[in-house]
Amino acid sequence: MALVLNEEQVMLRDAARGFLSAQAPVEHLRKLRDEGKDEGVSRELWSEIVDMGWAAILVPEEYGGLGYGFTGIGLVLEECGRTLTPSPLLSSSMVASAAIARFGDEKQKSTYLPALASGEQLLALAVDEGVHHDPEVCATSAEQDGSIYRINGTKTAVVDGTIADTLLLVARKSDDTCGVFLVPVDSDGVQVVGIAHLDTHRAANITMTDVEIAAENELTGLANADYLLDIARIGQSAELLGIAQEVFERTTEYLKDRKQFGVPIGVFQGLAHRAAHLYTEIELCKSVVLHALGELDAEADNISEVASMTKAKLAAVAHLAAIEGVQMHGGMGMTDECEIGFFLKRCRILESVYGDRHFHMDRFARLKGY
């Protein structure tokens, strides 16, 4: 595949950059943090995002969407990374839309996809059950009793769990296989407790006690959650790419403006060489992310390998960019007043959610038979 954007994709990226820089700059995240809102997102901003059509990017046209593909929503997530915009685009508009569009039956598609496209329904992927990401650990049970499933268990750090209307819940069935279920959050027995992350974004710990759902709420076309997790990992990588680029651009501008001994500090080789190294790494990451999004669009057979390679690489480079950004800003970079620190905090969370770079390096090696 050609690792370049076509004209429509460039227009989408530019439109997203213009909108988010105007309507959701880093000051927007700071304001949400200072207000201490439990949801962690602005419903008003989400309504504007829906009006931009981004919630409908992955929804097929016959269900009221745009059918524009993973590359399209990946470009928007990249721009969200540049402004640290908190929104359910990744969990609801990317992961959930893709899951239901590809694996849902006709009733599930007609029920959820139009609502996802219009932003009226928000979904969240509920997988992890401990402090570390390990999708093979699934103690949450789904016992079938005729036409219903009875679900018991706890999911931790559910991204966008505080605002979700429905969960894409991974639970173990009586045959010891794991299924994915659509669980309305307002069901009897569901308890949601919001938690604040380091980056001031919100997640939730969710406990289910004898929660009864119809058997038809299972995504029977989906054997396990790996594919959904890989979509989320590639979406996170796009956001990490946006973070890395924004930090690099802000830092290089600072190196040009900040003066010591009568000259800009960027002329000193110790800083110039570090900036040059970071530039080459980010350029490589642009191709890695675009390739991964293209493989999702092509429904390639090696998505698991591509997702782990992409997440491992982007987590490492975004981490380097954020650390270098703070260090090159000097003492000011450590203050809350300087926005560069917000990027480091967001980067640290995205690095670990759905597996850090060490998890994915190991997973990639196992998938390749090393």
Short mmCIF file of C-alpha atoms in Angstrom, two decimals:
data_model
loop_
_atom_site.label_atom_id
_atom_site.label_comp_id
_atom_site.label_asym_id
_atom_site.label_seq_id
_atom_site.Cartn_x
_atom_site.Cartn_y
_atom_site.Cartn_z
CA MET A 1 0.00 0.00 0.00
CA ALA A 2 1.07 3.59 -0.64
CA LEU A 3 1.93 5.24 2.68
CA VAL A 4 0.57 8.62 1.64
CA LEU A 5 -2.75 10.34 2.21
CA ASN A 6 -5.18 10.99 -0.62
CA GLU A 7 -6.87 14.35 -1.13
CA GLU A 8 -9.99 13.47 0.89
CA GLN A 9 -7.90 12.20 3.81
CA VAL A 10 -5.80 15.37 3.82
CA MET A 11 -8.98 17.45 3.91
CA LEU A 12 -10.33 15.37 6.82
CA ARG A 13 -7.09 15.73 8.76
CA ASP A 14 -6.92 19.48 8.17
CA ALA A 15 -10.56 19.95 9.15
CA ALA A 16 -10.00 17.97 12.35
CA ARG A 17 -6.88 19.97 13.19
CA GLY A 18 -8.65 23.28 12.67
CA PHE A 19 -11.71 22.30 14.69
CA LEU A 20 -9.85 20.77 17.63
CA SER A 21 -7.28 23.56 17.90
CA ALA A 22 -10.12 26.06 18.10
CA GLN A 23 -12.72 24.16 20.14
CA ALA A 24 -10.66 21.73 22.23
CA PRO A 25 -7.13 23.00 22.90
CA VAL A 26 -5.20 21.79 25.94
CA GLU A 27 -6.89 24.57 27.92
CA HIS A 28 -10.14 22.63 27.44
CA LEU A 29 -8.65 19.60 29.24
CA ARG A 30 -7.29 21.82 31.99
CA LYS A 31 -10.74 23.35 32.47
CA LEU A 32 -12.38 19.92 32.75
CA ARG A 33 -9.77 18.90 35.30
CA ASP A 34 -10.23 22.01 37.40
CA GLU A 35 -14.03 21.65 37.34
CA GLY A 36 -13.70 18.06 38.59
CA LYS A 37 -16.54 16.67 36.49
CA ASP A 38 -17.15 12.97 37.10
CA GLU A 39 -17.69 12.20 33.42
CA GLY A 40 -14.36 13.67 32.36
CA VAL A 41 -15.72 14.83 29.00
CA SER A 42 -17.76 17.74 27.74
CA ARG A 43 -21.15 16.70 26.38
CA GLU A 44 -21.30 19.99 24.50
CA LEU A 45 -18.02 19.28 22.74
CA TRP A 46 -19.13 15.72 21.98
CA SER A 47 -22.26 17.11 20.33
CA GLU A 48 -20.08 19.31 18.11
CA ILE A 49 -17.86 16.34 17.27
CA VAL A 50 -20.93 14.36 16.25
CA ASP A 51 -22.02 17.29 14.05
CA MET A 52 -18.61 17.06 12.34
CA GLY A 53 -19.55 13.51 11.35
CA TRP A 54 -16.67 11.80 13.16
CA ALA A 55 -18.88 9.46 15.19
CA ALA A 56 -20.23 8.07 11.91
CA ILE A 57 -16.90 7.48 10.13
CA LEU A 58 -16.86 3.69 10.64
CA VAL A 59 -20.61 3.10 10.46
CA PRO A 60 -21.72 1.69 7.07
CA GLU A 61 -23.78 4.03 4.92
CA GLU A 62 -26.87 1.79 5.02
CA TYR A 63 -27.04 2.39 8.80
CA GLY A 64 -26.69 6.16 8.63
CA GLY A 65 -22.89 6.36 8.66
CA LEU A 66 -20.15 7.50 6.33
CA GLY A 67 -18.33 4.20 5.82
CA TYR A 68 -15.05 6.08 5.54
CA GLY A 69 -12.78 3.45 7.04
CA PHE A 70 -10.20 3.05 9.78
CA THR A 71 -7.70 5.39 8.15
CA GLY A 72 -10.23 8.20 8.37
CA ILE A 73 -10.96 7.82 12.07
CA GLY A 74 -7.27 7.22 12.74
CA LEU A 75 -6.45 10.63 11.29
CA VAL A 76 -9.00 12.23 13.60
CA LEU A 77 -7.58 10.40 16.63
CA GLU A 78 -4.11 11.61 15.68
CA GLU A 79 -5.37 15.18 15.82
CA CYS A 80 -7.08 14.44 19.16
CA GLY A 81 -3.64 13.46 20.42
CA ARG A 82 -2.28 16.86 19.44
CA THR A 83 -4.83 18.60 21.68
CA LEU A 84 -5.34 15.85 24.29
CA THR A 85 -9.06 15.96 23.57
CA PRO A 86 -11.08 13.73 25.92
CA SER A 87 -13.89 12.05 23.96
CA PRO A 88 -15.38 8.57 23.39
CA LEU A 89 -14.17 8.47 19.78
CA LEU A 90 -11.78 5.56 20.34
CA SER A 91 -13.94 3.33 22.51
CA SER A 92 -17.34 4.05 21.00
CA SER A 93 -16.90 5.39 17.47
CA MET A 94 -13.94 3.17 16.54
CA VAL A 95 -13.94 -0.06 18.56
CA ALA A 96 -17.67 -0.50 19.13
CA SER A 97 -18.73 0.64 15.66
CA ALA A 98 -16.26 -1.77 14.06
CA ALA A 99 -17.30 -4.63 16.33
CA ILE A 100 -21.00 -4.36 15.62
CA ALA A 101 -20.61 -3.56 11.92
CA ARG A 102 -18.46 -6.65 11.37
CA PHE A 103 -19.74 -9.16 13.93
CA GLY A 104 -23.25 -8.09 14.89
CA ASP A 105 -26.42 -9.71 13.56
CA GLU A 106 -28.97 -7.65 11.70
CA LYS A 107 -30.94 -6.75 14.83
CA GLN A 108 -27.81 -5.60 16.65
CA LYS A 109 -26.68 -3.57 13.65
CA SER A 110 -30.03 -1.85 13.15
CA THR A 111 -30.30 -1.12 16.88
CA TYR A 112 -26.82 0.15 17.65
CA LEU A 113 -25.17 1.44 14.48
CA PRO A 114 -27.57 4.35 13.74
CA ALA A 115 -27.38 5.35 17.42
CA LEU A 116 -23.56 5.22 17.33
CA ALA A 117 -23.47 7.33 14.17
CA SER A 118 -25.73 9.96 15.71
CA GLY A 119 -23.81 9.98 18.98
CA GLU A 120 -26.92 9.02 20.95
CA GLN A 121 -25.43 5.72 22.15
CA LEU A 122 -21.98 5.39 23.72
CA LEU A 123 -20.25 2.04 24.16
CA ALA A 124 -17.15 1.03 26.11
CA LEU A 125 -14.93 -2.05 25.91
CA ALA A 126 -14.72 -3.85 29.28
CA VAL A 127 -11.84 -6.35 29.31
CA ASP A 128 -9.28 -6.02 32.09
CA GLU A 129 -9.83 -7.35 35.59
CA GLY A 130 -6.56 -6.47 37.32
CA VAL A 131 -3.99 -3.72 37.61
CA HIS A 132 -2.04 -5.08 34.63
CA HIS A 133 -3.34 -5.77 31.14
CA ASP A 134 -3.77 -9.51 30.69
CA PRO A 135 -6.70 -10.41 28.41
CA GLU A 136 -6.27 -14.10 29.20
CA VAL A 137 -7.41 -13.42 32.76
CA CYS A 138 -11.21 -13.49 32.65
CA ALA A 139 -12.99 -14.49 35.84
CA THR A 140 -16.18 -12.64 34.92
CA SER A 141 -18.76 -15.34 34.22
CA ALA A 142 -21.73 -15.51 31.88
CA GLU A 143 -23.96 -18.45 32.76
CA GLN A 144 -26.72 -19.24 30.30
CA ASP A 145 -30.16 -20.04 31.61
CA GLY A 146 -32.47 -20.60 28.68
CA SER A 147 -32.89 -17.35 26.79
CA ILE A 148 -30.83 -15.24 29.22
CA TYR A 149 -27.26 -14.91 30.45
CA ARG A 150 -26.52 -14.17 34.09
CA ILE A 151 -23.29 -12.19 34.47
CA ASN A 152 -21.11 -11.81 37.56
CA GLY A 153 -17.70 -10.20 37.89
CA THR A 154 -15.69 -6.98 37.94
CA LYS A 155 -13.91 -5.04 35.19
CA THR A 156 -11.26 -2.48 36.02
CA ALA A 157 -10.12 0.76 34.35
CA VAL A 158 -12.82 0.65 31.67
CA VAL A 159 -12.01 3.49 29.28
CA ASP A 160 -15.04 5.81 29.00
CA GLY A 161 -16.90 3.58 31.44
CA THR A 162 -18.25 6.64 33.25
CA ILE A 163 -20.21 7.80 30.20
CA ALA A 164 -21.03 4.53 28.45
CA ASP A 165 -24.64 3.51 27.89
CA THR A 166 -23.67 -0.06 26.97
CA LEU A 167 -20.65 -2.24 27.63
CA LEU A 168 -18.88 -4.51 25.18
CA LEU A 169 -18.19 -6.97 27.97
CA VAL A 170 -15.84 -9.94 27.78
CA ALA A 171 -17.03 -12.82 29.98
CA ARG A 172 -16.29 -16.53 30.31
CA LYS A 173 -19.08 -18.93 29.37
CA SER A 174 -19.80 -22.38 30.78
CA ASP A 175 -17.86 -24.06 27.94
CA ASP A 176 -14.75 -22.12 29.14
CA THR A 177 -14.68 -19.91 26.05
CA CYS A 178 -14.90 -16.13 26.32
CA GLY A 179 -17.74 -14.31 24.63
CA VAL A 180 -18.43 -10.62 24.03
CA PHE A 181 -21.77 -9.32 25.29
CA LEU A 182 -23.71 -6.08 24.93
CA VAL A 183 -24.61 -5.14 28.50
CA PRO A 184 -26.71 -2.00 29.13
CA VAL A 185 -25.18 -0.05 32.01
CA ASP A 186 -28.62 0.69 33.49
CA SER A 187 -29.29 -3.04 33.97
CA ASP A 188 -30.09 -4.18 37.51
CA GLY A 189 -26.92 -5.28 39.27
CA VAL A 190 -24.46 -3.03 37.41
CA GLN A 191 -22.40 -0.70 39.62
CA VAL A 192 -20.11 1.92 38.04
CA VAL A 193 -17.43 3.70 40.07
CA GLY A 194 -15.53 6.44 38.27
CA ILE A 195 -11.77 6.82 38.70
CA ALA A 196 -9.44 9.64 37.65
CA HIS A 197 -6.27 8.76 35.78
CA LEU A 198 -2.95 10.57 35.95
CA ASP A 199 -3.80 12.35 32.70
CA THR A 200 -7.09 13.68 34.20
CA HIS A 201 -9.09 11.53 31.76
CA ARG A 202 -11.68 9.29 33.41
CA ALA A 203 -12.22 5.54 33.52
CA ALA A 204 -14.41 3.26 35.64
CA ASN A 205 -14.37 0.12 37.73
CA ILE A 206 -17.56 -1.79 36.98
CA THR A 207 -19.04 -4.58 39.09
CA MET A 208 -21.82 -6.89 37.86
CA THR A 209 -23.89 -8.90 40.30
CA ASP A 210 -26.43 -11.33 38.81
CA VAL A 211 -26.93 -9.08 35.80
CA GLU A 212 -29.43 -10.66 33.42
CA ILE A 213 -29.28 -9.97 29.69
CA ALA A 214 -30.96 -11.62 26.73
CA ALA A 215 -28.94 -14.32 24.95
CA GLU A 216 -29.36 -12.31 21.76
CA ASN A 217 -27.07 -9.67 23.26
CA GLU A 218 -24.02 -11.83 22.55
CA LEU A 219 -21.88 -10.94 19.55
CA THR A 220 -21.88 -14.49 18.26
CA GLY A 221 -19.80 -13.66 15.19
CA LEU A 222 -16.83 -12.73 17.40
CA ALA A 223 -14.87 -15.63 18.86
CA ASN A 224 -12.79 -13.53 21.30
CA ALA A 225 -11.84 -9.96 22.11
CA ASP A 226 -8.40 -9.98 20.46
CA TYR A 227 -9.60 -8.27 17.29
CA LEU A 228 -11.34 -5.52 19.26
CA LEU A 229 -8.27 -4.99 21.41
CA ASP A 230 -6.08 -4.74 18.31
CA ILE A 231 -8.37 -2.07 16.86
CA ALA A 232 -8.11 -0.15 20.14
CA ARG A 233 -4.32 -0.53 20.18
CA ILE A 234 -3.95 0.86 16.67
CA GLY A 235 -6.32 3.72 17.52
CA GLN A 236 -4.24 4.49 20.61
CA SER A 237 -1.12 4.45 18.45
CA ALA A 238 -2.65 7.09 16.19
CA GLU A 239 -3.30 9.25 19.25
CA LEU A 240 0.26 8.66 20.50
CA LEU A 241 1.55 9.79 17.11
CA GLY A 242 -0.37 13.05 17.50
CA ILE A 243 1.12 13.53 20.96
CA ALA A 244 4.66 12.90 19.71
CA GLN A 245 4.29 15.35 16.82
CA GLU A 246 2.78 18.10 18.93
CA VAL A 247 5.41 17.78 21.65
CA PHE A 248 8.20 17.80 19.05
CA GLU A 249 6.84 20.91 17.34
CA ARG A 250 6.36 22.76 20.62
CA THR A 251 9.83 21.79 21.79
CA THR A 252 11.60 22.83 18.59
CA GLU A 253 9.87 26.21 18.77
CA TYR A 254 11.08 26.56 22.36
CA LEU A 255 14.63 25.67 21.27
CA LYS A 256 14.45 28.50 18.74
CA ASP A 257 13.05 31.07 21.17
CA ARG A 258 14.87 30.32 24.43
CA LYS A 259 18.26 32.00 24.60
CA GLN A 260 21.33 31.38 26.70
CA PHE A 261 24.67 33.17 26.27
CA GLY A 262 23.01 35.39 23.69
CA VAL A 263 22.01 32.59 21.27
CA PRO A 264 19.02 30.24 20.89
CA ILE A 265 19.66 27.05 22.87
CA GLY A 266 18.77 25.00 19.75
CA VAL A 267 22.19 25.80 18.26
CA PHE A 268 23.91 23.71 20.93
CA GLN A 269 24.75 20.29 19.55
CA GLY A 270 23.67 18.43 22.68
CA LEU A 271 20.08 19.58 22.10
CA ALA A 272 20.14 19.69 18.30
CA HIS A 273 21.24 16.07 18.01
CA ARG A 274 18.49 14.91 20.38
CA ALA A 275 15.90 16.82 18.38
CA ALA A 276 17.18 15.37 15.10
CA HIS A 277 17.00 11.83 16.49
CA LEU A 278 13.45 12.38 17.67
CA TYR A 279 12.45 13.78 14.26
CA THR A 280 13.61 10.65 12.45
CA GLU A 281 11.77 8.39 14.90
CA ILE A 282 8.52 10.32 14.47
CA GLU A 283 8.79 10.20 10.67
CA LEU A 284 9.10 6.42 10.87
CA CYS A 285 6.09 6.26 13.19
CA LYS A 286 3.92 8.09 10.65
CA SER A 287 4.43 5.22 8.21
CA VAL A 288 3.92 2.59 10.91
CA VAL A 289 0.54 4.01 11.95
CA LEU A 290 -0.67 4.60 8.41
CA HIS A 291 0.29 1.03 7.50
CA ALA A 292 -1.60 -0.36 10.51
CA LEU A 293 -4.75 1.61 9.69
CA GLY A 294 -4.52 0.46 6.08
CA GLU A 295 -4.23 -3.17 7.19
CA LEU A 296 -7.40 -2.76 9.26
CA ASP A 297 -9.19 -1.35 6.21
CA ALA A 298 -7.95 -4.29 4.13
CA GLU A 299 -9.04 -6.81 6.82
CA ALA A 300 -5.56 -8.33 6.72
CA ASP A 301 -4.86 -11.68 8.35
CA ASN A 302 -1.91 -10.43 10.39
CA ILE A 303 -3.67 -7.70 12.37
CA SER A 304 -2.44 -9.03 15.71
CA GLU A 305 1.20 -8.79 14.63
CA VAL A 306 0.69 -5.35 13.09
CA ALA A 307 -1.15 -4.05 16.17
CA SER A 308 1.54 -5.19 18.60
CA MET A 309 4.36 -3.87 16.41
CA THR A 310 2.58 -0.51 16.09
CA LYS A 311 1.71 -0.13 19.77
CA ALA A 312 5.21 -1.10 20.90
CA LYS A 313 6.87 1.35 18.52
CA LEU A 314 4.53 4.27 19.16
CA ALA A 315 4.60 3.80 22.92
CA ALA A 316 8.40 3.95 22.88
CA VAL A 317 8.68 6.98 20.58
CA ALA A 318 5.87 8.99 22.19
CA HIS A 319 7.45 8.30 25.57
CA LEU A 320 10.79 9.56 24.26
CA ALA A 321 9.15 12.66 22.77
CA ALA A 322 7.30 13.50 25.99
CA ILE A 323 10.37 13.00 28.20
CA GLU A 324 12.59 15.02 25.87
CA GLY A 325 9.96 17.75 25.68
CA VAL A 326 9.83 18.14 29.44
CA GLN A 327 13.61 18.01 29.83
CA MET A 328 14.34 20.50 27.06
CA HIS A 329 11.85 22.93 28.56
CA GLY A 330 13.99 22.82 31.69
CA GLY A 331 12.54 23.56 35.10
CA MET A 332 9.50 25.22 33.55
CA GLY A 333 8.59 21.90 31.91
CA MET A 334 7.90 20.45 35.36
CA THR A 335 5.32 23.07 36.29
CA ASP A 336 1.56 22.79 35.90
CA GLU A 337 1.56 26.14 34.14
CA CYS A 338 3.52 24.65 31.22
CA GLU A 339 1.28 22.50 29.01
CA ILE A 340 4.10 20.17 27.97
CA GLY A 341 3.59 18.15 31.16
CA PHE A 342 0.02 17.31 30.18
CA PHE A 343 1.34 15.47 27.15
CA LEU A 344 3.69 13.37 29.29
CA LYS A 345 0.84 12.36 31.60
CA ARG A 346 -1.47 11.40 28.74
CA CYS A 347 1.35 9.50 27.07
CA ARG A 348 2.02 7.46 30.20
CA ILE A 349 -1.62 6.33 30.37
CA LEU A 350 -1.90 5.47 26.67
CA GLU A 351 1.36 3.53 26.90
CA SER A 352 -0.08 1.12 29.47
CA VAL A 353 -3.75 0.76 28.50
CA TYR A 354 -4.33 -2.47 26.53
CA GLY A 355 -0.69 -3.46 27.00
CA ASP A 356 2.56 -1.51 27.29
CA ARG A 357 5.47 -1.82 24.89
CA HIS A 358 6.99 -4.72 26.83
CA PHE A 359 3.71 -6.66 26.62
CA HIS A 360 3.54 -6.09 22.89
CA MET A 361 7.20 -6.87 22.19
CA ASP A 362 6.66 -10.21 23.92
CA ARG A 363 3.36 -10.78 22.11
CA PHE A 364 4.89 -9.98 18.73
CA ALA A 365 7.74 -12.41 19.39
CA ARG A 366 5.30 -15.16 20.33
CA LEU A 367 3.13 -14.53 17.29
CA LYS A 368 6.20 -14.76 15.06
CA GLY A 369 7.30 -17.97 16.76
CA TYR A 370 10.52 -16.57 18.24
#
